Amino acid sequence: MAVASAMATMTAVLTAAMAKIKGNWRVLQLSAWLGWQLESNWTDPLLFLGYIFVKPVASSLILLVMYLVVTRGDTTAPAFAGMYVGNAFFAFVGQVMFGVSWVIAEDREHFATLKYVYISRIRLFWYLLGRAGAKFVITSISTAVLLLFGRYALGVPLHLTGFRPLYFGVVFGLGIVGCVGASLFMAGIMLVAARNGGGYAEGLAGLFYLASGALFPIDILPRWLQGASLALPFTYWIEGLKRALLGTATGARLSALGDTGLLWRLALGTAAAIIVGAGAFRLAEHVARRRGLLDMQTQS
Amino acid sequence: MSALLEDYAIVTEGLTRTYRVPKPKTGAKTKGKGTEFVALKGVDLTVRRGEIFGLLGPNGAGKSTLIKILSTLLLPTTGRAWVGGFDVEREARRIKPIINMVCGGETSGFGMLSVREQLWMFSQFYGLTNAQAFEIIDSMLETLGLAEAAHTRVSKLSTGMRQKMNFIRGFLNSPDILFLDEPTLGLDVSAARAIRIHVKGWLERHPQKTVLLTTHYMAEADELCDRVAIIDQGGIAACDTPSALKNRIGQDVVLGLELTGTEPRDGAFAGAISGLPGVRRSAFHQEPDRGTTQATVILKDDRPIPAVIACLAEAGAHVVGVHKSEVTLEDVFLELVGRKLHDEGGEKA
Amino acid sequence: MIAGTDTRKGGNAPHRTGNSRLLGSLELNLRAMRARAYVRVVGVNRELSWLFFDIFLPLFGVAAYVYVYRSLDAPPAYAGFVILGGAMTAYWLNVLWAMASQFYWDKETGNLEVFYLSPMSPMAVLFGMSVGGLIQTSLRAFTTMILGSWLFGVHFQVESPGALAAAFLLTMAALYGLGMALASFYLMYGREAWHISNLLQEPVYLVAGLQFPIKALGMTVALTVSFLPLTVGMDAVRQLLYPGAGFGYLPVAVEIGILVLLSGIFLTLAQVGLRWMERAAKREGRLTLRWQ
């Protein structure tokens, strides 16, 4: 009798959990679809494809010219390869973080739908995650194109023989979760900031760009900034990706870390990013409700 | 035509406007030109100088499109229009100094400016000196009860206050012809009243000024307008003074009925009485607060009243109240268009 | 039908002679321009949060590029290029986001309707936005220059302050002229305009040589992109801040001549474009169309 009752309870709990997962999955799908529509339906698909390549290729070319103008060297050198790969992947941090925080501003002030999403039964977290999903897909396409361009047009040593897919997969996945954490933090900031606070996300991405050593070994940064670098999950993420794709470590401080040690630090940093991001978001949500900011209009 | 232009502030001649509705851009299927939507169909209209002229019509009737054309924001597809004697298409630059427009529910401006600064900024677009501008602004802020908010940032204003500020903007250049597009939309009773009083007073002080008003509110049109045009589906259905329009159905009887005790079956009720001799028009709308359905039936005379009540009872309605009412513009609209003005949704055309 | 007849009563303005009408129109447009510029200028004072992300946050990006050069052991002058580029980036961003796409925002908020309802020229609004934007952005640009130079120990050598001022001001005239031309082009468009601005951002960083001397791209590319005020202006300013270092692709005098020409071309394009686009927008009903 007791076993049957326990079984029934377990079944009910499982059914409820499944229903919840299914519901969240639907929200994720729906908001990802919405995000994709908003990102892509303003023009022809062909022009859109060009659009998503032109920006990242242009920023990579800036680095290429900066490199060549000083070294007049070849683009197969490890210094350039590290810079190129770091820059290509860093796009995820900037795009996802800015994308998610902009969803708050755009839905609240341009489309005026944030309040309706908020009062509906769905959780804002899953909605934001779905919208970030669209950004993720677009950034993945452009990053893949950048890597192919680097490999075949610039001769960046991205060889399949040195590629470590498992390590890459784990590092990449952890880093993306870290991006989501940082995005939640920025979404929280946007919940209580005016529309023009979208600049905060870009500014924070700029700080991460500088401190994570995406473009250069962190050893050349001032000591105090190196400390900040080592506290950031993105430093280990970029370094791990470079190791997985190029097979080489960057700079003295990070080279001292083994692959496993790097992975541990990345995992810890990612967990911290999620905790801080989710905490900041919940706090901002509370503040926004208290101050009546969920349907704010900046009007400036 | 020149004599006509001398006497009239606004003249339109066969004014037509169509919009192309493009196909939605979904995926790769972006080819094709989409469809055309006709917003105005050959509108002929004249508004005398010094007149307050009302445009009554449901959503999508073409009121806002007509105002946009007259205020030079939109070109007509065919036909012509003159405002203050100037052609809207060819002489827009000469029209702009003598007109202004206020759209209710719209709030233009910059949130970080104070109300007084915001209005000063708009006044500069009309070349007013600072002294002229602040004299008008301060006086109007006082009149409309916004003086205390003069130094408040626009972003901190309530919707009603912003709408009042926007209303003041429309008077900054003391326009010869003022377009008021639903100016009291969404305002509370006292704010709407303040606006109506201001318009009336302004016209009394400046008898040569002209106002073209669009509104959903029949009482507003009845109270303010010298003449009213009823517009529906892009065309003018009738145009006259409010009393003349009401006289059109002056011989008719307007019967008001309150029905209860049944599931709402407006279609069935309308069907039940539509064929009765002497019944000209009928309209039904529900009042969920009271749990009743209100019916307005226009009859040729008193004689069909018992038959109407009997037919409604037969269709399942319990008639709990019957009264003969005075003819309103709403009844005129029903008579001319075949449905009530407020049967439409809440958006503006 | 009514041409040539003078039967009109309308208008508050008294009859004016040609000259006084011209003066009246000039006064009107100058007032409108001042009013529009005022909004931009007070905006900086009233939204102090802008100061933070407009001035300090962009420094991170500048610093990242300085460290790229340092990691490559580049001469110290290259850090100066990046700082100068960072300062000029502020103007380009202002032109893209607060000039070119401003009419898009104005359309969304209902301001565009009011601009087009009034008798002033829309060019006065664009001029007002330019002057206000220039003042607003100069705060960010000069702070980047001063803080960047101090943080990274960069020294500039100004031998011809007159030529430097002329090159800078002409670059601004041509750049904001381009912004005005783009604004007129965007008048017709909605969300696409936002994306086009977004699309133009990085490619222009590249071909304007914001982080490196443009001649590094080769003479053919440099000349091809000389229609961009930022490319020519950056090169002239760079040469004037590092005299005799041979970083330029054209003599400064020629570049100043090009900037004069570009200013004229873009201002004309803006005026013609604005008129043409206004008509097209009114014909298609896009002047007041929102949520496109």
GROMACS .gro file of N, CA and C in nm, chain B residues 93 127, chain C residues 13-31 119-121 271:
model
   75
  393ARG      N    1   0.439   7.431  -4.824
  393ARG     CA    2   0.521   7.525  -4.746
  393ARG      C    3   0.440   7.649  -4.705
  427GLY      N    4   0.912   8.005  -3.526
  427GLY     CA    5   0.983   8.133  -3.530
  427GLY      C    6   0.938   8.234  -3.427
  662ALA      N    7   0.119   8.577  -4.113
  662ALA     CA    8   0.231   8.661  -4.152
  662ALA      C    9   0.186   8.775  -4.241
  663PRO      N   10   0.234   8.896  -4.210
  663PRO     CA   11   0.200   9.007  -4.296
  663PRO      C   12   0.271   8.993  -4.430
  664HIS      N   13   0.225   9.071  -4.530
  664HIS     CA   14   0.292   9.064  -4.660
  664HIS      C   15   0.436   9.110  -4.646
  665ARG      N   16   0.526   9.037  -4.707
  665ARG     CA   17   0.667   9.070  -4.692
  665ARG      C   18   0.732   9.083  -4.826
  666THR      N   19   0.837   9.166  -4.831
  666THR     CA   20   0.914   9.177  -4.954
  666THR      C   21   1.003   9.054  -4.962
  667GLY      N   22   1.070   9.036  -5.076
  667GLY     CA   23   1.158   8.920  -5.094
  667GLY      C   24   1.266   8.913  -4.988
  668ASN      N   25   1.331   9.030  -4.961
  668ASN     CA   26   1.441   9.031  -4.864
  668ASN      C   27   1.394   9.000  -4.724
  669SER      N   28   1.283   9.065  -4.686
  669SER     CA   29   1.238   9.043  -4.548
  669SER      C   30   1.184   8.902  -4.531
  670ARG      N   31   1.130   8.845  -4.640
  670ARG     CA   32   1.083   8.706  -4.633
  670ARG      C   33   1.203   8.612  -4.611
  671LEU      N   34   1.312   8.646  -4.681
  671LEU     CA   35   1.434   8.565  -4.668
  671LEU      C   36   1.488   8.574  -4.526
  672LEU      N   37   1.489   8.698  -4.474
  672LEU     CA   38   1.538   8.717  -4.337
  672LEU      C   39   1.449   8.646  -4.236
  673GLY      N   40   1.318   8.656  -4.261
  673GLY     CA   41   1.222   8.589  -4.173
  673GLY      C   42   1.245   8.439  -4.173
  674SER      N   43   1.266   8.385  -4.291
  674SER     CA   44   1.288   8.241  -4.305
  674SER      C   45   1.418   8.201  -4.236
  675LEU      N   46   1.521   8.286  -4.251
  675LEU     CA   47   1.651   8.258  -4.187
  675LEU      C   48   1.635   8.258  -4.036
  676GLU      N   49   1.561   8.357  -3.987
  676GLU     CA   50   1.542   8.367  -3.842
  676GLU      C   51   1.467   8.244  -3.790
  677LEU      N   52   1.361   8.207  -3.862
  677LEU     CA   53   1.282   8.091  -3.822
  677LEU      C   54   1.371   7.967  -3.813
  678ASN      N   55   1.451   7.946  -3.919
  678ASN     CA   56   1.531   7.824  -3.922
  678ASN      C   57   1.645   7.827  -3.820
  679LEU      N   58   1.699   7.946  -3.794
  679LEU     CA   59   1.803   7.955  -3.690
  679LEU      C   60   1.744   7.926  -3.553
  680ARG      N   61   1.623   7.975  -3.531
  680ARG     CA   62   1.556   7.948  -3.403
  680ARG      C   63   1.529   7.798  -3.387
  768PRO      N   64   0.649   7.512  -4.012
  768PRO     CA   65   0.698   7.574  -4.136
  768PRO      C   66   0.850   7.575  -4.152
  769MET      N   67   0.924   7.536  -4.051
  769MET     CA   68   1.071   7.538  -4.065
  769MET      C   69   1.117   7.431  -4.165
  770SER      N   70   1.242   7.448  -4.209
  770SER     CA   71   1.297   7.347  -4.299
  770SER      C   72   1.347   7.230  -4.216
  920GLN      N   73   2.030   6.797  -4.860
  920GLN     CA   74   1.916   6.882  -4.891
  920GLN      C   75   1.830   6.821  -5.003
   0.00000   0.00000   0.00000
